[in-house]
Tab-separated table of C-alpha atoms in Angstrom:
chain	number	residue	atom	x	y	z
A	47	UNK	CA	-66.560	-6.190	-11.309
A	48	UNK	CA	-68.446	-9.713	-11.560
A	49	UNK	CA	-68.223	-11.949	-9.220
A	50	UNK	CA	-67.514	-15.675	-10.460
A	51	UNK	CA	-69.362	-17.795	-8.345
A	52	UNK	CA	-68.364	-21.863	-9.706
A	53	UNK	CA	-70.725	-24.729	-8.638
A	54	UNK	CA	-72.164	-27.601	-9.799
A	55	UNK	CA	-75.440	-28.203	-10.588
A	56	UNK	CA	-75.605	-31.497	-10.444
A	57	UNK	CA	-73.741	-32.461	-7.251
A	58	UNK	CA	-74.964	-35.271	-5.725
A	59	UNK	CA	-73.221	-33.953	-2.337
A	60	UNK	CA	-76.196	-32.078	0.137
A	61	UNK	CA	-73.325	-30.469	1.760
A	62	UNK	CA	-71.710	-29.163	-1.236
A	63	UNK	CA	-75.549	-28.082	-2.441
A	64	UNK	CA	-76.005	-26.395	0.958
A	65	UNK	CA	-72.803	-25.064	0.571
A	66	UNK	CA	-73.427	-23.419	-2.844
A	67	UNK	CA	-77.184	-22.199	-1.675
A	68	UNK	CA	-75.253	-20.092	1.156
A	69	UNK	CA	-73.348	-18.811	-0.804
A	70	UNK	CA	-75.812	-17.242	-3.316
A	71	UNK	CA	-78.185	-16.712	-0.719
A	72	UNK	CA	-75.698	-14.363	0.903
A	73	UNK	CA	-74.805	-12.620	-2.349
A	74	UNK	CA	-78.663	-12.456	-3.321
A	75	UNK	CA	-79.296	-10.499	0.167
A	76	UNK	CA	-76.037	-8.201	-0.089
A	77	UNK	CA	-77.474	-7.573	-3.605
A	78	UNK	CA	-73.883	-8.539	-5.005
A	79	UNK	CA	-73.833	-9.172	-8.710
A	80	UNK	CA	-72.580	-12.485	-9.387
A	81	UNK	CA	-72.582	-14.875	-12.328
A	82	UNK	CA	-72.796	-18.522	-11.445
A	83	UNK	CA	-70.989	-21.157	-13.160
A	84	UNK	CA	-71.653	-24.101	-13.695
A	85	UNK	CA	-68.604	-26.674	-13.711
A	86	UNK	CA	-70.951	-29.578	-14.039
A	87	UNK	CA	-72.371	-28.998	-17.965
A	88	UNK	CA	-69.568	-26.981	-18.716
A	89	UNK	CA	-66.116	-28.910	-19.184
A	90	UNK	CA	-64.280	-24.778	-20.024
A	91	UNK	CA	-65.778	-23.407	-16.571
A	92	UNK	CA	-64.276	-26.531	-14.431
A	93	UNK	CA	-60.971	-26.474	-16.414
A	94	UNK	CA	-60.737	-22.561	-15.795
A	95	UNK	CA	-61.976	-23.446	-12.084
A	96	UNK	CA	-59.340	-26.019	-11.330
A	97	UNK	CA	-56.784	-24.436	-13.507
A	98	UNK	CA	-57.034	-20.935	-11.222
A	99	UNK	CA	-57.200	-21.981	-7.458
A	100	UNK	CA	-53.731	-21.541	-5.945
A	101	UNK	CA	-52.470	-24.374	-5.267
A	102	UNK	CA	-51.961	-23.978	-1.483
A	103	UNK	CA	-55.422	-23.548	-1.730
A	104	UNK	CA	-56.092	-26.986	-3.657
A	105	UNK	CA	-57.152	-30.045	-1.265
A	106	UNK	CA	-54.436	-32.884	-0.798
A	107	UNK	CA	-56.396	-34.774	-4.114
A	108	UNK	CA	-55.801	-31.578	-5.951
A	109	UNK	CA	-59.102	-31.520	-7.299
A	110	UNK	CA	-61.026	-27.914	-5.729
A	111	UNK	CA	-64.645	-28.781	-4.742
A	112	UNK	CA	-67.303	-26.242	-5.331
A	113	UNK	CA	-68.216	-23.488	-4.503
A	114	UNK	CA	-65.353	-21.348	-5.352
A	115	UNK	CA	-65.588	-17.822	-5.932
A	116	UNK	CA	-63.579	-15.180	-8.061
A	117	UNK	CA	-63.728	-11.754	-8.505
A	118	UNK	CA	-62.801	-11.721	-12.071
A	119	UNK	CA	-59.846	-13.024	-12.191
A	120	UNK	CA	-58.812	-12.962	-8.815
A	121	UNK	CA	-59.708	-16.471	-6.611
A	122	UNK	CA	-61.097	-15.149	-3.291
A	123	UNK	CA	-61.301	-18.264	-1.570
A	124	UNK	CA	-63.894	-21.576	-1.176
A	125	UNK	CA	-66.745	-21.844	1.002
A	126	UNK	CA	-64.561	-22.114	4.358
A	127	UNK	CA	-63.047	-19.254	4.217
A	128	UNK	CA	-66.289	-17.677	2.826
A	129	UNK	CA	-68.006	-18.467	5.577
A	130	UNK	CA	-65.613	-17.175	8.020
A	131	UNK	CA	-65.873	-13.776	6.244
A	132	UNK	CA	-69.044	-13.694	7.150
A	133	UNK	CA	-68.773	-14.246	10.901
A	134	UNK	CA	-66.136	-11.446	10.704
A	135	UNK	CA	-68.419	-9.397	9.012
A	136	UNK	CA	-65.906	-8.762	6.522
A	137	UNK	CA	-67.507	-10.166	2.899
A	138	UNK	CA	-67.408	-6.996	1.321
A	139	UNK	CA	-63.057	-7.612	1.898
A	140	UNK	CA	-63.175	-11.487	1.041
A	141	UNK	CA	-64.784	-10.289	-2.436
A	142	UNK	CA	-62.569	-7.440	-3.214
A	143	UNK	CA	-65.448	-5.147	-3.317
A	144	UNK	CA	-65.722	-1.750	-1.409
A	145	UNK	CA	-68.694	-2.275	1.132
A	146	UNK	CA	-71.970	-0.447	0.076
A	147	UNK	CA	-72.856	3.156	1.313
A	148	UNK	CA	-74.537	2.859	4.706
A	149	UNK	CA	-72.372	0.183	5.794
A	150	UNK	CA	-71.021	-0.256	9.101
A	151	UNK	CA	-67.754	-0.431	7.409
A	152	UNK	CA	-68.323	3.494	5.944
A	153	UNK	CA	-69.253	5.378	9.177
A	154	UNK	CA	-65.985	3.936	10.942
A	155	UNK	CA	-63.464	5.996	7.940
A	156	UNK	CA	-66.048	9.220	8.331
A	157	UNK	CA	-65.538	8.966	12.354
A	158	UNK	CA	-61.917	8.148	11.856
A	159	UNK	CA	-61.656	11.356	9.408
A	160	UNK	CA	-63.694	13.594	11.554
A	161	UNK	CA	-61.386	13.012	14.561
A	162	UNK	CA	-58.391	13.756	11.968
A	163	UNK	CA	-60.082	16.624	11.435
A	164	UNK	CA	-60.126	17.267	15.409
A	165	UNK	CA	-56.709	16.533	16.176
A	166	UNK	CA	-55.778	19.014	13.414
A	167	UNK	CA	-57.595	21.755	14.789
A	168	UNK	CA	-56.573	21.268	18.768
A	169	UNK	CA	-52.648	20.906	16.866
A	170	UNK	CA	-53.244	24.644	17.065
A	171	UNK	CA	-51.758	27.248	14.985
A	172	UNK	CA	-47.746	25.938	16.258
A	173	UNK	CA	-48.416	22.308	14.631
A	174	UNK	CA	-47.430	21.147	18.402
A	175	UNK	CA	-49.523	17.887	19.598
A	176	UNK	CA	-51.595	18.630	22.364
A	177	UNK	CA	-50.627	16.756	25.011
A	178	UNK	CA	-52.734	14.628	27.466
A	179	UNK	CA	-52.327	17.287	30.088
A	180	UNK	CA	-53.579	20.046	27.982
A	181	UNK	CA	-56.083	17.693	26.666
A	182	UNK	CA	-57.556	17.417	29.987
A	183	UNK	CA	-57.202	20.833	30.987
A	184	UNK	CA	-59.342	21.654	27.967
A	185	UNK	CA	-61.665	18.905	28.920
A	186	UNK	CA	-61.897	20.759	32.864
A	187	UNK	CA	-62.671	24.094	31.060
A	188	UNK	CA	-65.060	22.649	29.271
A	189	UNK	CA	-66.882	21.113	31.815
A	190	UNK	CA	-66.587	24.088	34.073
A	191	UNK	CA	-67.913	26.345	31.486
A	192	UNK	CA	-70.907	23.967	30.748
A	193	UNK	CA	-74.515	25.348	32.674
A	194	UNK	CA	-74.865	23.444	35.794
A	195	UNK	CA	-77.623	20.465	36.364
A	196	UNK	CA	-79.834	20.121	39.268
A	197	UNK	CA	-81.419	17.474	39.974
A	198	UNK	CA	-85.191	18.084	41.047
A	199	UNK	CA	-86.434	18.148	44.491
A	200	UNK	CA	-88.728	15.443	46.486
A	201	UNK	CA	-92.031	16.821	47.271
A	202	UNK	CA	-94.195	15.604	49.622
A	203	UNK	CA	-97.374	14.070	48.997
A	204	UNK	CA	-100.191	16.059	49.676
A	205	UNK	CA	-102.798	13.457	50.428
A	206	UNK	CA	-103.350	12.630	53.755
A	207	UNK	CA	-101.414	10.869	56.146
């Protein structure tokens, strides 16, 4: 999967060119591939551009500004609601891509499946939920069970008074 990333090169907008250097910028440091295209020399790339925005995504002139980004075929969304993927932490979504091993995204499902894995066991062999009392109970025993801690005495000083 490529992502489509459309600008123009020649903009004579600073917004829309600090716009488009966030954007690659942020790619460049997720180490996303990306292919940038540019809808200033080439008349094809801004036809395909304006051709597939959704419309309810098109400004009141019609006319989509760069940058707007695709993943392959599929529109993904302009720099607004880029940028609010990446306050949300949630780029890795916005482009359709799954998020990199390592990710913060990745040890939430290996959590979420190890305390599948949990519930299944305390289930016991009746398939019966455990429920919160015997939860707790467990929890007591547990506790009970567990060596106890001391905490370590005062000493005096031995210098002199």
């Amino acid at each position: 999967m490529v992502i489509k990333v459309f600008l123009a090169s020649s903009s004579g907008s600073t917004a829309i060119k600090k716009k488009q250097q966030d954007v690659l910028g942020f790619l460049e440091a997720l180490k996303v591939d990306y292919a940038q295209l540019d809808i200033a020399c080439n008349e094809d790339n801004r036809m395909w551009m304006r051709e597939n925005v959704p419309v309810e995504k098109k400004p009141t002139n019609g006319i989509p500004l760069p940058p707007q980004i695709f993943n392959e075929e599929s529109y993904c969304g302009d720099y607004e609601t880029f940028f609010d993927a990446k306050e949300d932490n949630a780029v890795y979504a916005f482009l359709g891509l799954p998020p990199p091993p390592g990710s913060k995204k990745a040890p939430v499902k290996e959590e979420e499946a190890q305390e599948e894995v949990e519930d299944e066991e305390a289930k016991g062999e009746d398939d019966q939920p455990v429920s919160e009392e015997e939860e707790e109970l467990r929890q007591l025993e547990e506790e009970e069970e567990a060596p106890e801690v001391t905490e370590p005495r005062e000493t005096a000083c031995s210098g002199p008074s």
